[in-house]
CSV table of C-alpha atoms and ligand atoms in Angstrom, one decimal:
chain,number,residue,atom,x,y,z
K,1,MET,CA,0.0,0.0,0.0
K,2,THR,CA,1.2,3.4,-0.9
K,3,ILE,CA,0.0,6.9,-0.1
K,4,GLN,CA,-1.9,6.7,-3.4
K,5,ASP,CA,-3.7,3.6,-2.2
K,6,LEU,CA,-4.6,5.2,1.1
K,7,LYS,CA,-6.0,8.1,-0.9
K,8,ALA,CA,-8.0,5.8,-3.1
K,9,LEU,CA,-9.6,4.2,0.0
K,10,GLY,CA,-10.3,7.7,1.4
K,11,ASN,CA,-11.9,8.6,-1.9
K,12,ILE,CA,-14.1,5.5,-1.8
K,13,ILE,CA,-15.3,6.6,1.6
K,14,GLN,CA,-15.8,10.3,0.5
K,15,ASP,CA,-17.7,9.2,-2.6
K,16,SER,CA,-19.9,6.8,-0.7
K,17,ILE,CA,-20.7,9.4,2.0
K,18,SER,CA,-21.8,11.8,-0.8
K,19,LYS,CA,-24.1,9.1,-2.3
K,20,LEU,CA,-25.5,8.5,1.2
K,21,GLU,CA,-26.1,12.2,1.7
K,22,LYS,CA,-28.0,12.4,-1.6
K,23,GLN,CA,-30.2,9.4,-0.7
K,24,TYR,CA,-31.1,10.9,2.7
K,25,LYS,CA,-31.5,14.4,1.4
K,26,ASP,CA,-33.8,13.3,-1.4
K,27,ARG,CA,-36.1,11.9,1.2
K,28,LYS,CA,-35.6,14.8,3.7
K,29,LEU,CA,-34.1,12.5,6.2
K,30,ASP,CA,-30.9,12.6,8.3
K,31,PHE,CA,-28.6,9.6,8.7
K,32,PRO,CA,-29.3,7.7,12.0
K,33,SER,CA,-26.9,8.7,14.8
K,34,LEU,CA,-24.9,6.1,16.5
K,35,ASP,CA,-25.6,7.9,19.8
K,36,GLU,CA,-29.3,7.4,19.6
K,37,PRO,CA,-31.1,4.1,20.3
K,38,PHE,CA,-32.2,2.1,17.2
K,39,SER,CA,-35.8,2.8,16.1
K,40,ASN,CA,-37.7,1.4,13.2
K,41,SER,CA,-37.8,4.9,11.7
K,42,PRO,CA,-37.8,5.7,7.9
K,43,ALA,CA,-34.1,6.7,8.3
K,44,ASP,CA,-33.4,3.2,9.6
K,45,ALA,CA,-35.5,1.5,7.0
K,46,LEU,CA,-33.6,3.4,4.2
K,47,GLN,CA,-30.5,1.4,5.2
K,48,SER,CA,-32.1,-1.6,3.4
K,49,GLU,CA,-32.3,0.2,0.1
K,50,PRO,CA,-29.9,-1.4,-2.4
K,51,ALA,CA,-28.2,1.9,-3.3
K,52,VAL,CA,-27.7,2.8,0.4
K,53,VAL,CA,-26.5,-0.7,1.1
K,54,ALA,CA,-23.9,-0.5,-1.6
K,55,ALA,CA,-22.6,2.8,-0.2
K,56,LEU,CA,-22.6,1.4,3.4
K,57,ASN,CA,-20.7,-1.7,2.2
K,58,ASN,CA,-18.1,0.4,0.5
K,59,ILE,CA,-17.6,2.6,3.5
K,60,THR,CA,-17.3,-0.4,5.8
K,61,ALA,CA,-14.9,-2.2,3.6
K,62,ALA,CA,-12.8,0.9,2.9
K,63,SER,CA,-12.6,2.2,6.4
K,64,TYR,CA,-11.6,-1.2,7.8
K,65,GLN,CA,-9.0,-1.7,5.1
K,66,LEU,CA,-7.7,1.8,5.7
K,67,MET,CA,-7.4,1.1,9.4
K,68,SER,CA,-5.7,-2.2,8.8
K,69,ASN,CA,-3.2,-0.4,6.5
K,70,VAL,CA,-2.3,2.4,8.8
K,71,ARG,CA,-2.0,0.6,12.1
K,72,SER,CA,1.1,-1.2,13.1
K,73,PRO,CA,1.1,-4.9,12.4
K,74,PHE,CA,1.5,-5.6,16.1
K,75,LEU,CA,-1.6,-3.6,17.0
K,76,ASN,CA,-3.6,-5.3,14.2
K,77,ILE,CA,-2.5,-8.7,15.4
K,78,LEU,CA,-3.2,-7.8,19.0
K,79,ASP,CA,-6.7,-6.7,18.2
K,80,ALA,CA,-7.3,-10.0,16.4
K,81,SER,CA,-5.8,-11.9,19.3
K,82,THR,CA,-8.0,-10.3,21.9
K,83,ALA,CA,-11.3,-10.0,19.9
K,84,TYR,CA,-12.8,-12.6,22.2
K,85,GLU,CA,-12.7,-10.0,25.0
K,86,ILE,CA,-15.4,-8.1,23.2
K,87,THR,CA,-17.4,-11.3,22.9
K,88,SER,CA,-17.1,-12.0,26.6
K,89,CYS,CA,-18.0,-8.5,27.7
K,90,LEU,CA,-21.0,-8.5,25.3
K,91,ARG,CA,-22.1,-11.7,27.0
K,92,VAL,CA,-22.1,-9.9,30.4
K,93,ALA,CA,-24.1,-7.0,29.1
K,94,GLU,CA,-26.7,-9.2,27.5
K,95,GLN,CA,-27.0,-11.4,30.6
K,96,CYS,CA,-27.3,-8.3,32.8
K,97,ASN,CA,-30.3,-7.0,30.7
K,98,ALA,CA,-28.2,-3.8,30.3
K,99,PRO,CA,-30.0,-2.7,27.1
K,100,GLU,CA,-33.4,-2.9,28.9
K,101,ILE,CA,-32.1,-1.2,32.1
K,102,LEU,CA,-30.5,1.6,30.1
K,103,ARG,CA,-33.6,2.1,28.0
K,104,GLU,CA,-35.6,2.7,31.2
K,105,ALA,CA,-32.8,5.1,32.4
K,106,GLY,CA,-33.2,7.2,29.2
K,107,PRO,CA,-30.6,9.3,27.4
K,108,GLU,CA,-28.9,10.4,30.6
K,109,GLY,CA,-27.9,6.8,31.3
K,110,ALA,CA,-27.5,5.1,34.6
K,111,HIS,CA,-24.6,4.7,37.0
K,112,ILE,CA,-23.0,1.3,36.7
K,113,SER,CA,-24.1,0.6,40.3
K,114,VAL,CA,-27.7,0.4,39.0
K,115,ILE,CA,-26.8,-2.4,36.6
K,116,ALA,CA,-24.6,-4.0,39.2
K,117,SER,CA,-27.2,-4.0,42.0
K,118,LYS,CA,-29.9,-5.4,39.8
K,119,ASN,CA,-27.7,-8.3,38.9
K,120,ASN,CA,-25.8,-8.7,42.2
K,121,LEU,CA,-22.5,-8.0,40.6
K,122,GLU,CA,-19.3,-6.1,41.7
K,123,PRO,CA,-19.7,-2.6,40.2
K,124,THR,CA,-16.0,-1.7,39.5
K,125,LYS,CA,-15.5,-4.9,37.5
K,126,LEU,CA,-18.7,-4.2,35.6
K,127,ALA,CA,-17.6,-0.6,34.8
K,128,ARG,CA,-14.5,-1.9,33.1
K,129,ILE,CA,-16.5,-4.4,31.0
K,130,PHE,CA,-18.9,-1.7,29.9
K,131,ARG,CA,-16.0,0.7,29.2
K,132,LEU,CA,-14.4,-1.8,26.8
K,133,LEU,CA,-17.7,-2.1,25.0
K,134,ALA,CA,-18.2,1.6,24.9
K,135,THR,CA,-14.7,1.9,23.3
K,136,HIS,CA,-16.0,-0.4,20.6
K,137,HIS,CA,-19.1,1.7,20.1
K,138,ILE,CA,-21.4,-0.6,21.9
K,139,PHE,CA,-23.0,1.6,24.7
K,140,ARG,CA,-21.8,5.1,25.6
K,141,GLU,CA,-20.0,6.2,28.7
K,142,VAL,CA,-21.7,9.6,29.1
K,143,LYS,CA,-20.0,10.5,32.3
K,144,PRO,CA,-17.4,8.6,34.3
K,145,ASP,CA,-19.1,5.3,35.3
K,146,VAL,CA,-22.4,6.3,33.8
K,147,PHE,CA,-23.5,4.4,30.7
K,148,ALA,CA,-26.3,4.8,28.2
K,149,ASN,CA,-27.5,2.9,25.3
K,150,ASN,CA,-26.5,3.7,21.8
K,151,ARG,CA,-27.8,2.5,18.4
K,152,THR,CA,-25.8,-0.8,18.6
K,153,SER,CA,-26.5,-1.7,22.2
K,154,SER,CA,-30.2,-0.9,21.9
K,155,TYR,CA,-30.6,-3.3,19.0
K,156,ILE,CA,-30.5,-6.2,21.5
K,157,ASP,CA,-33.2,-4.6,23.7
K,158,THR,CA,-36.0,-7.2,23.9
K,159,GLY,CA,-38.5,-4.4,24.6
K,160,LYS,CA,-39.5,-6.1,27.9
K,161,THR,CA,-39.6,-4.1,31.1
K,162,THR,CA,-37.0,-4.9,33.7
K,163,GLU,CA,-39.8,-5.9,36.0
K,164,GLN,CA,-40.8,-8.6,33.5
K,165,LEU,CA,-37.2,-9.7,32.9
K,166,TYR,CA,-36.5,-10.3,36.6
K,167,GLU,CA,-39.7,-12.3,37.1
K,168,LEU,CA,-38.9,-16.0,37.9
K,169,GLY,CA,-39.0,-18.3,35.0
K,170,VAL,CA,-39.6,-15.6,32.4
K,171,ASP,CA,-38.6,-16.4,28.7
K,172,LYS,CA,-36.6,-13.3,27.9
K,173,HIS,CA,-36.7,-14.0,24.1
K,174,ALA,CA,-40.4,-14.9,23.8
K,175,GLY,CA,-42.1,-12.9,21.1
K,176,THR,CA,-38.9,-11.1,20.0
K,177,ALA,CA,-37.3,-11.0,16.6
K,178,GLY,CA,-34.4,-12.8,18.2
K,179,ALA,CA,-31.5,-10.3,18.2
K,180,ALA,CA,-30.6,-10.8,21.9
K,181,ALA,CA,-31.0,-14.6,21.6
K,182,PHE,CA,-28.8,-14.7,18.6
K,183,VAL,CA,-26.1,-12.8,20.6
K,184,ASP,CA,-26.7,-15.1,23.6
K,185,HIS,CA,-26.1,-18.3,21.5
K,186,PHE,CA,-22.9,-17.0,19.9
K,187,VAL,CA,-21.3,-15.6,23.1
K,188,ASP,CA,-22.0,-18.8,25.0
K,189,GLU,CA,-21.7,-22.2,23.3
K,190,VAL,CA,-20.3,-21.0,20.0
K,191,MET,CA,-17.5,-19.0,21.5
K,192,LYS,CA,-16.6,-21.9,23.9
K,193,GLY,CA,-16.7,-24.3,21.0
K,194,SER,CA,-14.6,-22.1,18.8
K,195,ALA,CA,-11.9,-21.9,21.4
K,196,TYR,CA,-11.3,-25.6,20.5
K,197,LEU,CA,-10.8,-25.2,16.7
K,198,TRP,CA,-7.1,-26.0,16.8
K,199,GLU,CA,-7.5,-29.0,19.2
K,200,THR,CA,-10.2,-30.3,16.8
K,201,LEU,CA,-8.0,-29.9,13.7
K,202,ILE,CA,-5.1,-31.8,15.3
K,203,SER,CA,-7.2,-34.5,16.9
K,204,PRO,CA,-6.3,-37.9,15.4
K,205,GLU,CA,-10.0,-38.8,15.5
K,206,LYS,CA,-11.6,-35.5,14.4
K,207,GLY,CA,-9.0,-33.6,12.4
K,208,HIS,CA,-9.6,-35.2,9.0
K,209,SER,CA,-13.2,-36.4,9.7
K,210,PHE,CA,-16.4,-35.0,8.2
K,211,SER,CA,-18.6,-36.7,10.7
K,212,ASN,CA,-21.3,-34.5,12.3
K,213,VAL,CA,-20.1,-35.4,15.8
K,214,HIS,CA,-16.5,-34.4,15.2
K,215,ALA,CA,-17.0,-30.6,15.5
K,216,PRO,CA,-15.1,-28.3,17.8
K,217,ILE,CA,-18.2,-28.1,20.1
K,218,ASN,CA,-17.8,-31.9,20.7
K,219,GLU,CA,-14.2,-31.4,21.7
K,220,ALA,CA,-15.0,-28.4,23.9
K,221,PHE,CA,-18.0,-29.9,25.7
K,222,ASN,CA,-16.6,-33.4,25.7
K,223,THR,CA,-19.7,-34.8,24.1
K,224,LYS,CA,-20.3,-37.5,21.4
K,225,SER,CA,-23.7,-36.1,20.6
K,226,GLN,CA,-24.5,-34.2,17.4
K,227,PHE,CA,-25.4,-30.5,18.2
K,228,PHE,CA,-29.2,-30.9,17.8
K,229,THR,CA,-29.2,-33.9,20.2
K,230,TRP,CA,-26.8,-32.3,22.6
K,231,ILE,CA,-28.8,-29.1,22.9
K,232,GLU,CA,-31.8,-31.1,24.0
K,233,GLU,CA,-29.8,-32.9,26.7
K,234,PRO,CA,-30.2,-32.2,30.5
K,235,GLY,CA,-28.0,-29.2,31.5
K,236,ASN,CA,-28.8,-27.4,28.2
K,237,GLU,CA,-32.4,-26.4,29.0
K,238,ARG,CA,-31.6,-22.6,28.7
K,239,ARG,CA,-29.6,-23.1,25.5
K,240,PHE,CA,-32.4,-25.2,23.9
K,241,ALA,CA,-35.1,-22.7,25.0
K,242,ARG,CA,-33.4,-19.8,23.3
K,243,TYR,CA,-32.2,-21.6,20.2
K,244,PRO,CA,-35.4,-21.0,18.1
K,245,ALA,CA,-35.3,-17.3,19.0
K,246,ALA,CA,-31.6,-17.2,18.0
K,247,ILE,CA,-32.5,-18.7,14.7
K,248,ARG,CA,-35.2,-16.1,14.2
K,249,GLY,CA,-32.3,-13.6,14.6
K,250,THR,CA,-30.8,-15.0,11.4
K,251,SER,CA,-33.6,-13.1,9.5
K,252,LEU,CA,-31.9,-9.9,10.7
K,253,TRP,CA,-28.6,-10.3,9.0
K,254,ASN,CA,-29.8,-8.9,5.8
K,255,SER,CA,-32.9,-6.9,4.9
K,256,PRO,CA,-36.1,-8.3,6.1
K,257,SER,CA,-37.3,-8.7,2.5
K,258,ALA,CA,-34.4,-11.0,1.6
K,259,ILE,CA,-36.6,-14.1,1.7
K,260,LEU,CA,-39.2,-12.3,-0.4
K,261,ASN,CA,-36.6,-11.8,-3.1
K,262,GLY,CA,-35.5,-15.4,-2.8
K,263,TYR,CA,-38.1,-16.8,-5.2
K,264,ASP,CA,-41.1,-15.7,-7.2
K,265,TRP,CA,-43.5,-16.4,-4.3
K,266,GLY,CA,-46.1,-14.0,-5.9
K,267,ALA,CA,-46.6,-16.5,-8.7
K,268,LEU,CA,-47.9,-19.2,-6.3
K,269,THR,CA,-51.6,-19.6,-5.8
K,270,SER,CA,-53.9,-21.3,-3.4
K,271,ASP,CA,-53.3,-24.6,-5.3
K,272,ASP,CA,-49.6,-24.4,-4.3
K,273,LEU,CA,-47.9,-25.8,-1.3
K,274,ILE,CA,-44.7,-24.6,0.2
K,275,VAL,CA,-42.9,-27.1,2.5
K,276,ASP,CA,-40.4,-25.4,4.7
K,277,VAL,CA,-38.1,-28.3,5.7
K,278,GLY,CA,-36.5,-27.7,9.1
K,279,GLY,CA,-38.4,-24.4,9.3
K,280,GLY,CA,-37.6,-23.7,12.9
K,281,ALA,CA,-39.8,-21.0,14.5
K,282,GLY,CA,-40.8,-20.1,11.0
K,283,MET,CA,-39.7,-16.5,10.7
K,284,PRO,CA,-38.9,-16.8,6.9
K,285,ALA,CA,-42.2,-18.7,6.3
K,286,MET,CA,-44.0,-15.9,8.2
K,287,HIS,CA,-42.6,-13.3,5.8
K,288,ILE,CA,-43.8,-15.3,2.9
K,289,ALA,CA,-47.2,-16.0,4.4
K,290,ARG,CA,-47.8,-12.3,5.1
K,291,ALA,CA,-46.8,-11.3,1.6
K,292,ASN,CA,-48.7,-14.1,-0.3
K,293,THR,CA,-52.0,-14.6,1.5
K,294,ASP,CA,-53.1,-17.5,-0.8
K,295,VAL,CA,-50.4,-20.0,-0.7
K,296,LYS,CA,-50.4,-22.9,1.8
K,297,ILE,CA,-47.3,-23.6,3.9
K,298,VAL,CA,-46.3,-26.6,5.9
K,299,ILE,CA,-43.4,-26.1,8.3
K,300,GLN,CA,-41.6,-29.3,9.2
K,301,GLU,CA,-39.6,-29.6,12.3
K,302,ARG,CA,-38.5,-31.9,15.1
K,303,GLU,CA,-41.2,-32.4,17.7
K,304,GLN,CA,-40.1,-30.0,20.4
K,305,VAL,CA,-39.1,-27.3,18.0
K,306,ALA,CA,-42.5,-27.6,16.3
K,307,GLU,CA,-44.1,-26.9,19.7
K,308,GLN,CA,-41.9,-23.8,20.2
K,309,GLY,CA,-42.8,-22.7,16.7
K,310,LYS,CA,-46.5,-23.0,17.2
K,311,GLN,CA,-46.2,-20.9,20.3
K,312,PHE,CA,-44.3,-18.2,18.4
K,313,TRP,CA,-46.9,-18.1,15.6
K,314,SER,CA,-49.7,-17.9,18.1
K,315,GLU,CA,-48.0,-14.9,19.8
K,316,THR,CA,-47.0,-13.0,16.6
K,317,TYR,CA,-49.2,-14.1,13.6
K,318,PRO,CA,-52.1,-16.3,15.0
K,319,ASP,CA,-54.1,-15.8,11.8
K,320,GLY,CA,-51.5,-17.9,9.9
K,321,LEU,CA,-52.2,-21.0,12.0
K,322,ASN,CA,-55.9,-20.3,12.7
K,323,SER,CA,-56.8,-20.0,9.1
K,324,GLY,CA,-55.3,-23.4,8.5
K,325,ARG,CA,-53.1,-22.0,5.7
K,326,VAL,CA,-50.0,-22.5,7.8
K,327,SER,CA,-49.4,-25.7,9.8
K,328,TYR,CA,-46.6,-27.5,11.5
K,329,GLN,CA,-45.7,-31.1,10.8
K,330,VAL,CA,-43.4,-33.1,12.9
K,331,HIS,CA,-40.8,-34.6,10.5
K,332,GLU,CA,-37.1,-35.6,10.7
K,333,PHE,CA,-35.5,-34.7,7.4
K,334,PHE,CA,-33.2,-37.7,7.4
K,335,GLY,CA,-36.3,-39.9,6.8
K,336,PRO,CA,-38.5,-40.1,3.6
K,337,GLN,CA,-40.3,-36.9,2.8
K,338,PRO,CA,-44.1,-37.3,3.4
K,339,GLN,CA,-45.2,-34.3,1.3
K,340,LYS,CA,-45.4,-35.6,-2.3
K,341,ASN,CA,-47.1,-32.6,-3.9
K,342,ALA,CA,-44.9,-29.7,-2.9
K,343,SER,CA,-44.6,-26.8,-5.3
K,344,VAL,CA,-41.5,-25.6,-3.4
K,345,PHE,CA,-39.3,-27.2,-0.8
K,346,ILE,CA,-37.4,-24.6,1.2
K,347,LEU,CA,-34.1,-25.4,2.9
K,348,ARG,CA,-33.1,-22.1,4.6
K,349,THR,CA,-30.0,-22.3,6.7
K,350,ILE,CA,-30.3,-26.1,6.8
K,351,LEU,CA,-27.6,-27.4,4.6
K,352,HIS,CA,-24.9,-25.2,6.2
K,353,ASP,CA,-25.6,-27.2,9.4
K,354,TRP,CA,-24.4,-30.4,7.9
K,355,PRO,CA,-21.4,-32.0,6.2
K,356,ASP,CA,-21.8,-33.0,2.6
K,357,SER,CA,-22.7,-36.6,3.2
K,358,ASP,CA,-25.6,-35.6,5.5
K,359,CYS,CA,-26.8,-33.0,3.0
K,360,GLU,CA,-26.9,-35.7,0.3
K,361,ILE,CA,-29.3,-37.7,2.4
K,362,ILE,CA,-31.6,-34.7,2.9
K,363,LEU,CA,-31.5,-33.7,-0.7
K,364,ARG,CA,-32.1,-37.3,-2.0
K,365,HIS,CA,-35.3,-37.6,0.2
K,366,LEU,CA,-36.6,-34.4,-1.2
K,367,ARG,CA,-35.8,-35.5,-4.7
K,368,ALA,CA,-37.7,-38.7,-4.2
K,369,ALA,CA,-40.8,-36.8,-3.2
K,370,ALA,CA,-40.5,-34.1,-5.9
K,371,THR,CA,-42.9,-33.8,-8.9
K,372,PRO,CA,-41.4,-32.6,-12.2
K,373,LYS,CA,-42.7,-29.1,-11.2
K,374,THR,CA,-41.3,-29.0,-7.7
K,375,ARG,CA,-38.6,-26.4,-7.1
K,376,LEU,CA,-36.0,-26.6,-4.4
K,377,VAL,CA,-35.0,-23.3,-2.8
K,378,ILE,CA,-31.8,-23.4,-0.8
K,379,GLY,CA,-31.2,-20.3,1.3
K,380,ASP,CA,-27.5,-20.1,2.5
K,381,PHE,CA,-24.5,-17.9,2.1
K,382,LEU,CA,-22.8,-18.3,-1.3
K,383,ILE,CA,-19.3,-17.9,-0.2
K,384,PRO,CA,-17.1,-15.6,-2.3
K,385,TYR,CA,-13.4,-16.1,-2.5
K,386,ALA,CA,-11.2,-13.3,-1.0
K,387,CYS,CA,-9.6,-12.8,-4.4
K,388,PRO,CA,-11.1,-12.0,-7.8
K,389,GLU,CA,-13.1,-15.1,-8.9
K,390,SER,CA,-12.0,-15.5,-12.6
K,391,GLU,CA,-11.8,-19.2,-13.5
K,392,ALA,CA,-12.6,-20.3,-9.9
K,393,GLY,CA,-16.0,-18.7,-10.1
K,394,ALA,CA,-19.2,-20.3,-11.2
K,395,SER,CA,-21.9,-18.9,-13.4
K,396,LEU,CA,-25.7,-19.2,-13.2
K,397,GLU,CA,-28.6,-17.0,-14.0
K,398,GLY,CA,-28.9,-14.3,-11.4
K,399,TYR,CA,-25.4,-14.8,-10.0
K,400,LYS,CA,-22.9,-12.1,-10.2
K,401,PRO,CA,-19.8,-11.9,-8.2
K,402,ILE,CA,-19.5,-9.0,-5.8
K,403,GLU,CA,-18.0,-6.0,-7.6
K,404,ALA,CA,-15.7,-4.2,-5.3
K,405,PRO,CA,-13.9,-1.1,-6.5
K,406,ALA,CA,-10.0,-1.3,-6.4
K,407,PRO,CA,-8.2,-1.3,-4.1
K,408,LEU,CA,-10.8,-3.0,-1.9
K,409,LEU,CA,-10.6,-6.7,-1.3
K,410,ALA,CA,-12.6,-8.5,-4.0
K,411,ASN,CA,-15.2,-9.9,-1.5
K,412,LEU,CA,-15.7,-6.4,0.1
K,413,GLY,CA,-13.6,-7.5,3.2
K,414,LYS,CA,-15.2,-6.4,6.4
K,415,ALA,CA,-18.5,-5.7,4.7
K,416,SER,CA,-18.8,-9.5,3.9
K,417,ALA,CA,-17.2,-10.7,7.2
K,418,THR,CA,-20.5,-12.1,8.6
K,419,ALA,CA,-20.5,-14.9,5.9
K,420,TYR,CA,-17.1,-16.1,7.0
K,421,ALA,CA,-17.9,-15.9,10.7
K,422,LEU,CA,-21.0,-18.0,10.1
K,423,ASP,CA,-18.9,-20.5,8.1
K,424,MET,CA,-16.7,-20.9,11.2
K,425,THR,CA,-19.8,-21.1,13.4
K,426,MET,CA,-21.1,-24.0,11.2
K,427,PHE,CA,-17.7,-25.7,11.5
K,428,THR,CA,-17.7,-25.1,15.3
K,429,ASN,CA,-21.2,-26.4,16.0
K,430,PHE,CA,-21.8,-29.1,13.4
K,431,ASN,CA,-18.6,-29.8,11.3
K,432,GLY,CA,-20.8,-28.1,8.7
K,433,GLN,CA,-20.0,-25.2,6.4
K,434,GLU,CA,-21.0,-22.4,4.2
K,435,ARG,CA,-20.4,-23.2,0.5
K,436,THR,CA,-19.4,-21.6,-2.7
K,437,LEU,CA,-21.9,-21.6,-5.6
K,438,ARG,CA,-19.9,-24.2,-7.4
K,439,HIS,CA,-19.9,-26.4,-4.3
K,440,PHE,CA,-23.7,-26.2,-4.2
K,441,GLN,CA,-24.0,-26.9,-7.9
K,442,ASP,CA,-21.9,-30.1,-7.5
K,443,LEU,CA,-23.8,-31.2,-4.3
K,444,THR,CA,-27.3,-30.7,-5.7
K,445,ARG,CA,-26.3,-32.4,-9.0
K,446,ARG,CA,-25.1,-35.5,-7.2
K,447,CYS,CA,-28.6,-35.8,-5.6
K,448,GLY,CA,-30.7,-35.4,-8.8
K,449,TRP,CA,-31.2,-31.6,-8.7
K,450,GLU,CA,-30.1,-29.1,-11.3
K,451,ALA,CA,-29.4,-25.5,-10.0
K,452,ILE,CA,-31.1,-23.1,-12.4
K,453,GLN,CA,-31.2,-19.7,-10.8
K,454,VAL,CA,-29.7,-17.6,-8.0
K,455,TYR,CA,-31.7,-14.8,-6.2
K,456,ARG,CA,-29.5,-12.6,-4.1
K,457,CYS,CA,-30.0,-9.2,-2.5
K,458,ASP,CA,-27.0,-7.1,-3.3
K,459,ASP,CA,-26.5,-6.4,0.4
K,460,SER,CA,-24.8,-9.6,1.3
K,461,PRO,CA,-23.3,-12.9,0.1
K,462,PHE,CA,-26.5,-14.6,1.4
K,463,GLY,CA,-28.5,-16.0,-1.5
K,464,PHE,CA,-31.2,-18.3,-2.6
K,465,LEU,CA,-30.4,-21.1,-5.1
K,466,VAL,CA,-33.3,-22.5,-7.0
K,467,SER,CA,-33.0,-26.0,-8.5
K,468,LYS,CA,-35.3,-28.3,-10.5
K,469,PRO,CA,-35.4,-32.1,-10.5
K,470,VAL,CA,-33.4,-33.9,-13.2
J,1,SAM,C1,-30.5,-23.1,11.5
J,1,SAM,S1,-32.1,-23.6,11.9
J,1,SAM,C2,-33.0,-23.0,10.5
J,1,SAM,C3,-34.4,-22.8,10.8
J,1,SAM,C4,-35.2,-22.1,9.6
J,1,SAM,N1,-35.1,-22.9,8.4
J,1,SAM,C5,-34.8,-20.7,9.4
J,1,SAM,O1,-34.2,-20.4,8.4
J,1,SAM,O2,-35.2,-19.9,10.3
J,1,SAM,C6,-32.0,-25.3,11.6
J,1,SAM,C7,-33.2,-26.1,12.0
J,1,SAM,O3,-33.1,-27.5,11.6
J,1,SAM,C8,-33.8,-28.2,12.5
J,1,SAM,N2,-33.4,-29.6,12.5
J,1,SAM,C9,-32.2,-30.1,12.9
J,1,SAM,N3,-32.2,-31.5,12.7
J,1,SAM,C10,-33.4,-31.8,12.1
J,1,SAM,C11,-33.9,-33.0,11.6
J,1,SAM,N4,-33.2,-34.2,11.7
J,1,SAM,N5,-35.1,-33.0,11.1
J,1,SAM,C12,-35.8,-31.8,11.0
J,1,SAM,N6,-35.3,-30.6,11.4
J,1,SAM,C13,-34.1,-30.6,12.0
J,1,SAM,C14,-33.5,-27.6,13.8
J,1,SAM,O4,-34.5,-27.9,14.8
J,1,SAM,C15,-33.5,-26.1,13.5
J,1,SAM,O5,-34.7,-25.5,13.7
C-alpha cells in the first residue's frame, strides 16, 4: 500500500458518503446517529435500500481496510488476538439485561451501580466491562461510570420491562425478533466451542473427519452427541429454549425482505404448497405468508421445536395458523419426505448445518418426493473467494460476483465478514460449512437436482439457489 492507495480508499469513503447524503437528502431524512437508540424509523428503513446498502458496504470495507493499513502490524494482530474480550464483555451486558435497564434510564444513562445491583455483581469490575464495550461503540460512557444505550446496544433490547425480565421463569426472548437470543447463542456455546478449533484440527480422530459429531463443540464440551441432540440434553435447557429465538435472529442479518426476493413467491396460488423443511420458528415462512395470502405452507420440524414454533406463531401471527393456511408437521429430514405434492421445498440455513454426506441424504429424500414441477429453494451464504473469482467462479442466471472497486478486497472484506464468521460457526457447532456456488451446484447435481437460478439481495453474500429435478 502506498499513499496513493490510502488516498484511493479515502476517496471511496468520501464518494460513498456523498451518495448516502443524496439518498437521505432526497427523502428529507438525516442519517441515523450512533448515539441514539435504534428505532424502526424511515431513516433506519432506508438502510435496506440497495443503493444505500452499496454505499454502506463500500464505507465499511474501505474504512476497515484503511485502518488495517495504517495501524502497526503488532496492534492489528493484538486486536485479532483479543477480539474474544469483546465477545465475553458482550455476554455480560446481555446477561445483565443492560439494554433494557438503560432504555428505562433514558438518554442520561445510569450509573454502573444500578446495573450491578440489579444483577448482584461487583460494580467496578462491571464498569471496566462496559468501558471496553463503549470503546468499541457498543453503549456510551456519558459521564465517568455512567452508561447509556447507543444504536448498537439498543438493538438487543428485547422491549420487555426490567420488572418482567427479573420475574422468575420468564422467557426473555419470547415474542422477540431474536437479536438478543442470537447474541446469547454466539457468546456462549459457539465462543466456547470455537476456542477448540485448533484442538479439533489436530485431533487424530476428528481432524480429518467430516462426521457431524467431530465438531469443535464436541471437543469443547466433551460430548459425542450431534449438536441438535446435545442441545436437548439435560443441562442445556436454557440453550435449547433460546435456540429457536436465536434462529429467528438470522432473519436480521440482511434486509427483512431478503426471503421475499429469494423466489417468485407471488406466482404461487392457493393450489400451491410450500414445504419449509426444518423451518424452525418459521420467521422466513412468516414473511412469505404475510406477503402471499393464498399459498399454503407446511413447516416441518423436530417435535419439540415444532411446539416452540406454534407458540411463536400464536403470539405473533395467529391468523396464519388459525386460518389453516400454515401448519406445523413433525418430521425428521433424514427420513423419507411425506409431502409428495410440494410446489416448493425450502431449505433455509439447513444445509450449512451439515457436512456434505448428510446434506446428500436430505437432498435425496426431497428429490424422491419431488414432482417434475417441484422447485427446491436453498437459502444459505454463497461464499465468495477473498480474491477475484475469474476461472474459480461459477456462473448461473442471477449470479454475479460481488463487484468491489479497487483497491478494496474482491469480496468487500469487512462488509462481507459475517459470511465467514458464520462459516466458522457452522464448523464449530456441526462440522458443517457455508459453501461456494460451485460447491452447491456439485452437491445438488449428485442428488438429482439441477441448479437453475440464483436470487441474491445485493446487500450480502446470502442468497437463494433454485433447483429443479433432473
Ligand atoms: C439453523 S435452523 C434453520 C431454521 C429455519 N429454516 C430458518 O431459516 O429460520 C436449523 C433447523 O433445523 C432443525 N433440524 C435439525 N435437525 C433436524 C432433523 N433431523 N429434522 C428436521 N429438522 C431438523 C433444527 O431444529 C433447526 O430449527
